[in-house]
XYZ file of C-alpha atoms in Angstrom:
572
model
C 112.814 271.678 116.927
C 114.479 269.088 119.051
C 110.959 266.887 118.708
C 110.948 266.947 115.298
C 114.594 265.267 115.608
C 113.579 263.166 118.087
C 110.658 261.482 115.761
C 112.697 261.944 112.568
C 115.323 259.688 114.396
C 112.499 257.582 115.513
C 111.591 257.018 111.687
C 114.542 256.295 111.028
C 115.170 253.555 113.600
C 112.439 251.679 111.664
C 113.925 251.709 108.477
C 115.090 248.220 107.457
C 117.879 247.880 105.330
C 117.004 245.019 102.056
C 119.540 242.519 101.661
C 120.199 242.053 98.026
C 121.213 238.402 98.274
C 120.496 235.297 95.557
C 117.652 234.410 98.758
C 115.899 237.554 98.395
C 115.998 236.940 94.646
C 115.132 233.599 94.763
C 112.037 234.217 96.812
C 110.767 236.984 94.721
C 110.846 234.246 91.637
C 108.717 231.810 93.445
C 105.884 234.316 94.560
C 106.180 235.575 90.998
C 105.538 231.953 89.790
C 102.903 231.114 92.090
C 101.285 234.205 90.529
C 102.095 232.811 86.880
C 103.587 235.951 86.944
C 106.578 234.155 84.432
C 108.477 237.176 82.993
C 109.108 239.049 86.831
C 110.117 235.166 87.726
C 112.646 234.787 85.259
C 114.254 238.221 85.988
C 114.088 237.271 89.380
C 116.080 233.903 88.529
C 118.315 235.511 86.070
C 119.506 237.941 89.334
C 119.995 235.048 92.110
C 122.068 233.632 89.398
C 124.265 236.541 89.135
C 124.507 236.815 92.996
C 125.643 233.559 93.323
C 126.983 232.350 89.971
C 128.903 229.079 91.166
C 125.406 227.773 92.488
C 123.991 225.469 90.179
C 120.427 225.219 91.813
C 120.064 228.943 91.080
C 121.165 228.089 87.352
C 118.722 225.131 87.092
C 115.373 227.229 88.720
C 116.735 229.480 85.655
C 116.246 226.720 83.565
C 113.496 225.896 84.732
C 111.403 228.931 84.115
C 112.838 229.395 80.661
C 111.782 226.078 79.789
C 107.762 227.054 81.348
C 107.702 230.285 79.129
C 108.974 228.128 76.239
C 112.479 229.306 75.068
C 113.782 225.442 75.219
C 116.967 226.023 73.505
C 118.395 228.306 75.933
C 116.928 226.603 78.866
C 119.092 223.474 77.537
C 122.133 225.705 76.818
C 121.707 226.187 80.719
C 121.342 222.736 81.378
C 124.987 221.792 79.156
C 126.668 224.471 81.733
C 125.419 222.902 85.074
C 126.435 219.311 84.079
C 129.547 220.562 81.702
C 130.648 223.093 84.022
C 128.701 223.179 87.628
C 127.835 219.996 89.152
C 127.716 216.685 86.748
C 125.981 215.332 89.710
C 123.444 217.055 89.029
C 122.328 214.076 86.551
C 118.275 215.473 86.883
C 119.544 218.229 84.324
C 119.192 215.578 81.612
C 115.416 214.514 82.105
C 114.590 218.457 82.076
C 117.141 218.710 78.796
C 114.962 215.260 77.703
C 111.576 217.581 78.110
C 112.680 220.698 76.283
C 113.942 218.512 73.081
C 110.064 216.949 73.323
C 108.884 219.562 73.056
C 111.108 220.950 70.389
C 109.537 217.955 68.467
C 113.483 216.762 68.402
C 113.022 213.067 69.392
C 116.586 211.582 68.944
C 117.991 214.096 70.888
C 115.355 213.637 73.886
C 115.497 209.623 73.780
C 119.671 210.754 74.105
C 119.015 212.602 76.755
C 116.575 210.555 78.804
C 118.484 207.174 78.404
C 121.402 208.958 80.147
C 119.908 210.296 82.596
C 118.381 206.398 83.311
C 121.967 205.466 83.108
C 123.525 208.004 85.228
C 120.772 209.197 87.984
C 120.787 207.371 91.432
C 118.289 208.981 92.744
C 115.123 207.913 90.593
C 113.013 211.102 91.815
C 111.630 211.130 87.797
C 111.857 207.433 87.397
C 108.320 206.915 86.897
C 107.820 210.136 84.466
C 110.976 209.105 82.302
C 109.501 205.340 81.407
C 106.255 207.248 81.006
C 108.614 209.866 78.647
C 109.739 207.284 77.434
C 106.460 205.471 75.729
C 105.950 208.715 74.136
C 109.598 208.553 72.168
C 109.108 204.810 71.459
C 105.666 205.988 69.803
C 106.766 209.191 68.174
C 109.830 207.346 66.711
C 108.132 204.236 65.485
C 111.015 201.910 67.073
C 111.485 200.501 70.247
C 113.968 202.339 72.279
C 117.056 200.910 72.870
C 118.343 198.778 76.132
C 119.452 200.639 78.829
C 120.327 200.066 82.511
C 118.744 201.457 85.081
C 121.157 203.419 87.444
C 118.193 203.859 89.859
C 116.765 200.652 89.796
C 120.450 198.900 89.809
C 120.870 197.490 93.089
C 117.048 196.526 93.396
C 117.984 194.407 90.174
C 121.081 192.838 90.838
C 118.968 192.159 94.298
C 116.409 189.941 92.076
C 119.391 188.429 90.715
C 120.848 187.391 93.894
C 117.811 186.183 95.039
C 117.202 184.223 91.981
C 121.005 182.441 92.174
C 120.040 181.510 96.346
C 116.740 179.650 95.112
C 118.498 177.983 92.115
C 121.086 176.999 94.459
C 124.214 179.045 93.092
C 125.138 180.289 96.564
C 128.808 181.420 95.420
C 127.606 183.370 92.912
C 124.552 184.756 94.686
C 127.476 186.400 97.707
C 129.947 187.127 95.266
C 126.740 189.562 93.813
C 125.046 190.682 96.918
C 128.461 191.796 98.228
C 129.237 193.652 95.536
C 125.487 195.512 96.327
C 126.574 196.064 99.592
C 129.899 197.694 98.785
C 127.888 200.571 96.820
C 124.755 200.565 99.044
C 125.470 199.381 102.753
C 122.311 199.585 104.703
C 120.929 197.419 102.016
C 119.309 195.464 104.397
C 117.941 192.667 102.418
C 120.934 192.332 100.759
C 122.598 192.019 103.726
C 119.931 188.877 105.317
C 120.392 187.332 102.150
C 124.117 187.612 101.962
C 124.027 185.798 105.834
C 121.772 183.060 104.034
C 123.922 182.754 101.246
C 127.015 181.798 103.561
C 124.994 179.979 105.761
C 123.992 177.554 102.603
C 127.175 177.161 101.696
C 127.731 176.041 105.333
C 130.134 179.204 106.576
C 128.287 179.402 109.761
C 131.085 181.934 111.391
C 130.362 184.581 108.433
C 126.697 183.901 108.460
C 126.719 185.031 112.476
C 128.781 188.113 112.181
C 126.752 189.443 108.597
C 123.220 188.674 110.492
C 125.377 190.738 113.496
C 126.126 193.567 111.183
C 122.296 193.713 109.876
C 120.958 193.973 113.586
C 122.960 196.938 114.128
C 121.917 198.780 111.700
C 118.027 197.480 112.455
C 117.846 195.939 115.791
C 114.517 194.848 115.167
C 114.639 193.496 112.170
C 111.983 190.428 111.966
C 114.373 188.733 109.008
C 117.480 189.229 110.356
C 116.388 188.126 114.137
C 114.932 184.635 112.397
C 117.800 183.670 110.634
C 119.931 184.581 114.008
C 117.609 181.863 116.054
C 119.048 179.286 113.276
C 122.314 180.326 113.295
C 122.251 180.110 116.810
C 120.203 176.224 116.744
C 123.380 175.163 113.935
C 125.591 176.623 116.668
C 124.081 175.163 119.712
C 124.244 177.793 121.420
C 120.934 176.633 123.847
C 121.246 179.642 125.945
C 121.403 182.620 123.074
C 118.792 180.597 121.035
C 115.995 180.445 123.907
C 116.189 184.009 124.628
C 115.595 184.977 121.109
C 113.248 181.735 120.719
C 111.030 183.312 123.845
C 111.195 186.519 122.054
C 109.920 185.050 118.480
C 107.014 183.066 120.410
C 105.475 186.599 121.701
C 105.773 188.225 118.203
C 102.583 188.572 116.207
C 103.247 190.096 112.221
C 100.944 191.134 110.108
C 102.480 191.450 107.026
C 101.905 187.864 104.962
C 105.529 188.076 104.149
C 106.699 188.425 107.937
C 104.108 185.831 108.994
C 105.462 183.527 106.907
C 108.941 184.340 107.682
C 108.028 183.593 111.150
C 106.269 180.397 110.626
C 109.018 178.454 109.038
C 111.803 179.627 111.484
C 109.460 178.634 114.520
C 108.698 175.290 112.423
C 112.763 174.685 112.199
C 113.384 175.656 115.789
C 111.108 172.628 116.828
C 108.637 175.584 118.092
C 105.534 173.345 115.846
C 102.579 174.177 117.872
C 103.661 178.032 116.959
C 104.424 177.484 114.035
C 101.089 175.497 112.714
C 99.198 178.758 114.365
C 100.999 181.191 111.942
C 100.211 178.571 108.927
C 96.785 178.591 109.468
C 96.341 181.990 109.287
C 98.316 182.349 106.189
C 95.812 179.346 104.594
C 92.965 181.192 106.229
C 93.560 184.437 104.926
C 93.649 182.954 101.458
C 98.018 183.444 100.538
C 99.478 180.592 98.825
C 95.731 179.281 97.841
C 97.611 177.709 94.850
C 100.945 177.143 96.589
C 101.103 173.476 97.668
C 104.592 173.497 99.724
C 102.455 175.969 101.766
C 100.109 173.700 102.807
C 103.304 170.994 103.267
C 104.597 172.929 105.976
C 101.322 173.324 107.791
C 101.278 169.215 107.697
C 104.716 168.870 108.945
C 103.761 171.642 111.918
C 100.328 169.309 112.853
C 102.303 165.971 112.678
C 104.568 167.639 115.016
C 101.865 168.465 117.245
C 100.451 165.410 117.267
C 97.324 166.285 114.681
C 97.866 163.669 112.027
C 94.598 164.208 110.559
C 95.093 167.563 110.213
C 98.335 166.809 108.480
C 96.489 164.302 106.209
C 93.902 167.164 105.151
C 96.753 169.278 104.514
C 98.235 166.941 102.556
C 95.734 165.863 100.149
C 95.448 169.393 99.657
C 98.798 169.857 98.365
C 98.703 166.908 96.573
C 96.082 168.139 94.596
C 97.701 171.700 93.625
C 100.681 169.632 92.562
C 100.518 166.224 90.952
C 103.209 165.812 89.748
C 105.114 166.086 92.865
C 106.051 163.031 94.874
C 106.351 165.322 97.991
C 102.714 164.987 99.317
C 102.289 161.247 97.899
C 105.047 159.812 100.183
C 104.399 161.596 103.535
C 100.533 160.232 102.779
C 101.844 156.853 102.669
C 103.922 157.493 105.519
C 101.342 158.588 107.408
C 100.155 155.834 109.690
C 104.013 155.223 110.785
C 103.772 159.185 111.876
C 101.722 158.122 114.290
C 105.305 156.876 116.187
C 107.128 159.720 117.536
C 110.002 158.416 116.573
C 108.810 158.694 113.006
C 108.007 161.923 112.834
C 111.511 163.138 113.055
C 111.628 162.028 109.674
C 109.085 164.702 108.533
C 110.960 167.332 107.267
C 110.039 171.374 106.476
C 111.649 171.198 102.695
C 109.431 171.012 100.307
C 111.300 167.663 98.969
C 111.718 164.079 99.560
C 114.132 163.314 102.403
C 117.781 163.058 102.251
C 117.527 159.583 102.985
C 115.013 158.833 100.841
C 116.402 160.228 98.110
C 119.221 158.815 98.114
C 117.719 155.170 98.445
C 116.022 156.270 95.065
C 119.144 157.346 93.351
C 120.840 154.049 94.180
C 117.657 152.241 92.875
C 118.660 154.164 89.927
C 122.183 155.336 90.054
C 121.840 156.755 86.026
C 118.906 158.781 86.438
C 119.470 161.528 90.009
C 116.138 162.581 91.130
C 115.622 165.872 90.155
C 114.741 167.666 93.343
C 118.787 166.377 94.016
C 120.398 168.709 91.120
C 117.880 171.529 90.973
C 116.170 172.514 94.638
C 118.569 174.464 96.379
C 117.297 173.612 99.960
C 118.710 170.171 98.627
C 121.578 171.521 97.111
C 122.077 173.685 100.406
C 122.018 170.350 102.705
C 124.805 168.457 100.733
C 127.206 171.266 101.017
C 126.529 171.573 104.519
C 126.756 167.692 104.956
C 130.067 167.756 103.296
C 131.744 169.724 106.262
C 129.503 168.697 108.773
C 128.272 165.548 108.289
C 129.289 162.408 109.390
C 132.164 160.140 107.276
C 129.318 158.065 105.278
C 127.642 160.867 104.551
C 130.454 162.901 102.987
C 131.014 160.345 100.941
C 127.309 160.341 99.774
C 127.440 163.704 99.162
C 130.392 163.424 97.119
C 128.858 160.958 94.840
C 125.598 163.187 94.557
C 127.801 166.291 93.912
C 129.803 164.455 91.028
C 126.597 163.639 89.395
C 125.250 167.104 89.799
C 129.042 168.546 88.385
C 128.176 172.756 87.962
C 130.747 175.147 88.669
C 129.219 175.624 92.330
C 129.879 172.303 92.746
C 133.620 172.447 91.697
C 134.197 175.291 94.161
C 132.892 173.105 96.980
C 134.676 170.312 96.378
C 138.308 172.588 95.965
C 137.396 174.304 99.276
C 136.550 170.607 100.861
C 140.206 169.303 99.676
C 141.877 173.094 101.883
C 139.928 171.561 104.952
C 142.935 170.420 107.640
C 140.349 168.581 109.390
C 139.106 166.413 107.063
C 139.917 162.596 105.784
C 142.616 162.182 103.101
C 141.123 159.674 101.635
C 138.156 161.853 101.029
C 139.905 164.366 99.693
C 141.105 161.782 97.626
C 137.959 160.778 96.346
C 136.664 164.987 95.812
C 140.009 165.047 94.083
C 139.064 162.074 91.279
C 135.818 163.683 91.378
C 137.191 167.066 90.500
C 138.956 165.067 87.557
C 136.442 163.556 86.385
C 134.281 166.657 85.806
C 137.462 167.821 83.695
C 139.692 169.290 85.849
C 143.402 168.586 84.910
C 145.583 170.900 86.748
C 146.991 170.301 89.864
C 144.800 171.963 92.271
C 145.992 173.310 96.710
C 145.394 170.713 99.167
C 146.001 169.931 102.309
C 147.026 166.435 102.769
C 148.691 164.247 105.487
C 148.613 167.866 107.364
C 150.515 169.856 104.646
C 149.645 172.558 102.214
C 150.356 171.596 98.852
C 149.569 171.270 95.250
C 148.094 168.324 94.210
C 147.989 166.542 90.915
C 146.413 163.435 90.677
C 148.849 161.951 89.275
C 151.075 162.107 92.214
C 148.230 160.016 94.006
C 149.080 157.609 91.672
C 151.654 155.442 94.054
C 151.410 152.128 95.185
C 151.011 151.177 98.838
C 154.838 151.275 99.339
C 155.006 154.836 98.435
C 156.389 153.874 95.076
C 155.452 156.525 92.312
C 154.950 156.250 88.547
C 157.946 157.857 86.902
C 155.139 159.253 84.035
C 152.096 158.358 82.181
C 151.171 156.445 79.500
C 148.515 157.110 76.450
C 147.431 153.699 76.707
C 147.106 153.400 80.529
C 144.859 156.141 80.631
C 142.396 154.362 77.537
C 142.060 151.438 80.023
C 140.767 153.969 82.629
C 138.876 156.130 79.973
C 136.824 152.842 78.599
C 136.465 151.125 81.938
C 134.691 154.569 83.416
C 132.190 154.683 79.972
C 131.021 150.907 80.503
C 130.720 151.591 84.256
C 129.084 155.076 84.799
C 125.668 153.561 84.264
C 125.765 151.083 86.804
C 128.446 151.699 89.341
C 128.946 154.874 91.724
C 132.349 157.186 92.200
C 133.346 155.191 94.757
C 133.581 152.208 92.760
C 134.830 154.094 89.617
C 137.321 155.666 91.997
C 138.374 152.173 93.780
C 138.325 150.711 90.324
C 141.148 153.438 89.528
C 142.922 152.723 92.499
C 143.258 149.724 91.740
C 144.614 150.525 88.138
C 147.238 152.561 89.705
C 148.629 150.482 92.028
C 148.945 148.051 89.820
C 151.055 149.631 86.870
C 153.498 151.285 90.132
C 154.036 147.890 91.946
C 154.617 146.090 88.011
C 156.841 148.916 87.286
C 159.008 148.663 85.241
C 157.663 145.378 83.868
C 154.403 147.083 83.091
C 151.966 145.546 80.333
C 151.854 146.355 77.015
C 148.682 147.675 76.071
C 147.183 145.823 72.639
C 143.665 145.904 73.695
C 142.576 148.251 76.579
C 139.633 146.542 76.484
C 140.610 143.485 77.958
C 142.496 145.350 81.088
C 139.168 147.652 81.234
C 137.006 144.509 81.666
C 139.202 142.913 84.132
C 139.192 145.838 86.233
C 135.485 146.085 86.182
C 135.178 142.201 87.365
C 137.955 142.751 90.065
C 136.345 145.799 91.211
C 132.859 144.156 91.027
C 134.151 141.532 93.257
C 135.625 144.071 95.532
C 132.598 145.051 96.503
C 130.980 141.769 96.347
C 128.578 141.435 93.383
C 128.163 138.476 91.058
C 129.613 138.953 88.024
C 131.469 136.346 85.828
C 134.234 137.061 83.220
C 132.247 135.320 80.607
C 129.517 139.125 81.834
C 132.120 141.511 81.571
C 134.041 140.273 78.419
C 130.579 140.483 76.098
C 130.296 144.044 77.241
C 133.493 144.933 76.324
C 133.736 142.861 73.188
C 136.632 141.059 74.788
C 137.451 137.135 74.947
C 136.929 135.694 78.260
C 140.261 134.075 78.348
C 142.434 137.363 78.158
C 139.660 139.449 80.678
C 140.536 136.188 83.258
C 144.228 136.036 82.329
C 144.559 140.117 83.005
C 142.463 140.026 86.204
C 144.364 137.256 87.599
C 147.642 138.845 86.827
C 146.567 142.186 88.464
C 145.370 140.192 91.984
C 148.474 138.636 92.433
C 150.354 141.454 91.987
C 147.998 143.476 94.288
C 145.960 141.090 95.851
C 142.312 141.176 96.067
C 141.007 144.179 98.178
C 137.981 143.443 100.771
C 135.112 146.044 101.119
């Protein structure tokens, strides 16, 4: 008796209790499934739902298996709970809703469904099957399906875009955008190189360190972020940081075009040539940029720099040939036998565009036509705002005159941000100032001048050299202006428009209150222009100027001679 306890106790120590969970439900549905075994699976579904009835996954698998065995409309009733009621997260529930309409043969209602869930879903897991969904609709409805942004695809796209605003030189624009991207997404890495680039162009050197800082944290290795570092570092000349990284860079070997090219260029601007030209080759070599002529540019600057001018040459004529109509390739061929100095060759430059120098000399050839690399390649567009806080006093005024004849919003910005700088020239500020007038600007705008913050109107510029102001501002004095700059934009510069104002001004405060009556501004426009002409010592004669203006020589010559003894004749 007591052994038939003993193994009845025994049996019943092996006896494992079920737990009737929404797991044990859940599990039974997907072997039923796998087993097409559909009607156990969806009472299997319909119970883990019931265990667990503030789940939404177990409400969706319910949807799910309704939809397989075909009863659509309660499969979407389903859906309208979880993202009604649930989880609107759960944004998926609208490409499923999108399939059971299709099927339903109730295409409004599925192209509804499926444009919100491109609209609303961040994920993207049914990206590729909703375009492909979409087709279908477009074809079934006999209409194009209406415009829709991706929510999925959203930062990759306003990525594009921010890369499209750096290489048409918008740099403002192009980090106003990319941090905005990295606000909703911040291991956007890209985003994050380009947003250092973007400040760097725009020569904020400081932010460009600490973003390309940030990026390395999150990816130490980052090829991208590490070049752009060893530039930042070259601008900052800091010798010590840039050689470690430099040594690091030479040892590196990509093999990714992208990377390799990357590479190539940074090694080219770090004065690292004989590196550089190795990584070139092999992009030429392995047949990228067979049709890209700036590719085979840099590979000629790299060999001049390493002392293999006929390399350079071949290289040359190469690129010359993919792009005719560029000057690029032309000039450095005709420069070539001066390369042979070393001395020379610093003038060989990277960019894929005339030098700085150069084209400036051509722009002053022909002040009323810019060359066109000047106003629309952003590597150009990139070096003026970095020459206007960094270059050298001549420069900055160069710059300002190129920027004035470029005028874009971008440019605008600069030239505001230039006039907050406590380190720069009042006079130049001066200058961006009648600039930032003449592109139509007419409010006062902050400055700091003579070391204090203020706002500044151009008309309170307007004193003579004794500090004495105009008490206000006549029609008339501002035709004279108005007609002298349209005679004079075509052959004289800002600086001699601005002097030419200057000039104006000082006049009518040290004549005030016995200032001229204006009959003819004409006649005070023309003698400004001769005055200003002789200024900056050209020939002209009043006999010139008058014709232009349709103005008798007498009255130009009585005007300008009244104005220089009032103000005397200025020297340049």
């Amino acid at each position: 008796m007591k052994e038939d306890n003993r193994a009845a106790a025994d049996q019943a120590a092996k006896i494992i209790p079920i737990q009737w969970d929404a797991t044990f439900f859940f599990e039974r549905a997907v072997r039923s499934m796998d087993r097409y075994h559909y009607d156990k699976a969806l009472k299997y579904f319909r119970r883990a739902a019931e265990y667990e009835p503030d789940n939404p996954v177990n409400h969706c698998n319910l949807a799910g298996i309704l939809s397989e065995t075909g009863q659509y409309e309660e499969s979407n009733r389903i859906l309208v709970e979880i993202i009604e009621t649930l989880d609107p997260s759960m944004t998926e529930c609208f490409f499923y809703m999108a399939n059971n309409y299709a099927n339903m043969e109730q295409y409004d209602k599925a192209e509804r469904a499926l444009l919100r869930y491109l609209e609303e879903d961040e994920e993207g897991h049914y990206l590729d099957d909703a375009e492909e969904m979409m087709e279908l609709l477009q074809y079934e409805l006999k209409r194009p399906a209406p415009a829709v942004t991706i929510k999925a695809r959203q930062g990759t796209a306003d990525h594009d875009r921010a890369r499209s605003l750096l290489e048409e030189g918008k740099f403002a624009q192009a980090a106003k955008l990319l941090q905005a991207i990295l606000e909703r997404t911040p291991d956007f890495m890209a985003a994050r190189n380009n947003l250092a680039l973007a400040y760097y162009y725009m020569g904020r050197l400081e932010q460009a360190m600490e973003t390309i800082r940030e990026a390395l944290e999150q990816e130490a290795d980052n090829l991208h972020a590490l070049c752009n570092l060893a530039i930042f570092y070259q601008h900052a000349d800091d010798r010590e940081q840039l050689e470690r990284l430099a040594d690091r860079l030479r040892r590196t070997v990509p093999f990714h075009q992208e990377h390799v090219f990357k590479l190539a260029t940074t090694m080219g601007i770090l004065g690292e040539h004989e590196c550089a030209l190795g990584h070139f080759r092999r992009l030429l070599k392995s047949g990228s940029g067979e049709h890209e002529a700036s590719l085979y540019h840099y590979a000629a600057v790299a060999a001049v720099h390493s002392d293999r001018l006929e390399e350079a040459g071949r290289f040359w004529r190469q690129a010359a040939r993919l792009d005719p109509e560029s000057d690029v390739a032309r000039y450095y061929l005709e420069q070539l036998p001066l390369l042979r100095e070393q001395d020379a060759r610093k003038t060989a430059s990277y960019q894929y565009h005339l030098p700085f120098e150069e084209q400036f000399r051509m722009w002053e050839r022909t002040p009323d036509s810019m060359p066109e690399g000047m106003s629309s390649n952003p590597l150009v567009r990139s070096s003026f705002f970095w020459a206007l806080r960094h270059g050298d006093r001549k420069t900055k005024l160069q710059v300002i005159q190129a920027l004035a004849a470029i005028g874009d919003g971008e440019v605008q910005e600069a030239l505001r941000a230039f006039l907050l700088e406590p380190d720069e020239e009042d006079d130049l500020k001066r200058i961006a100032l009648f600039v930032l007038r003449k592109l139509g600007m007419d409010e006062p705008v902050p400055a700091v001048l003579g070391g204090c913050r203020r706002m500044l109107d151009w008309m309170a510029e307007s004193a003579s050299e004794d500090g004495s102001p105009l008490p206000g501002w006549e029609p008339g004095w501002q035709t004279v202006l108005d007609t002298a700059y349209r005679h004079m934009a075509k052959d004289y510069g800002v600086l001699q428009q601005y002097d030419m104002m200057k000039l104006w001004l000082d006049y009518l405060a040290r004549a005030y209150p016995h200032v001229p009556r204006v009959a003819k501004p004409e006649s005070w426009s023309a003698a400004l222009e001769y005055l200003t002409a002789k200024q900056h010592r050209r020939t002209v004669s009043y006999q010139e100027v008058a014709e232009r203006y349709g103005a008798s020589a007498a009255t130009v010559s009585k005007h300008a001679k009244r104005i220089d003894e009032i103000c005397g004749r200025w020297e340049k």
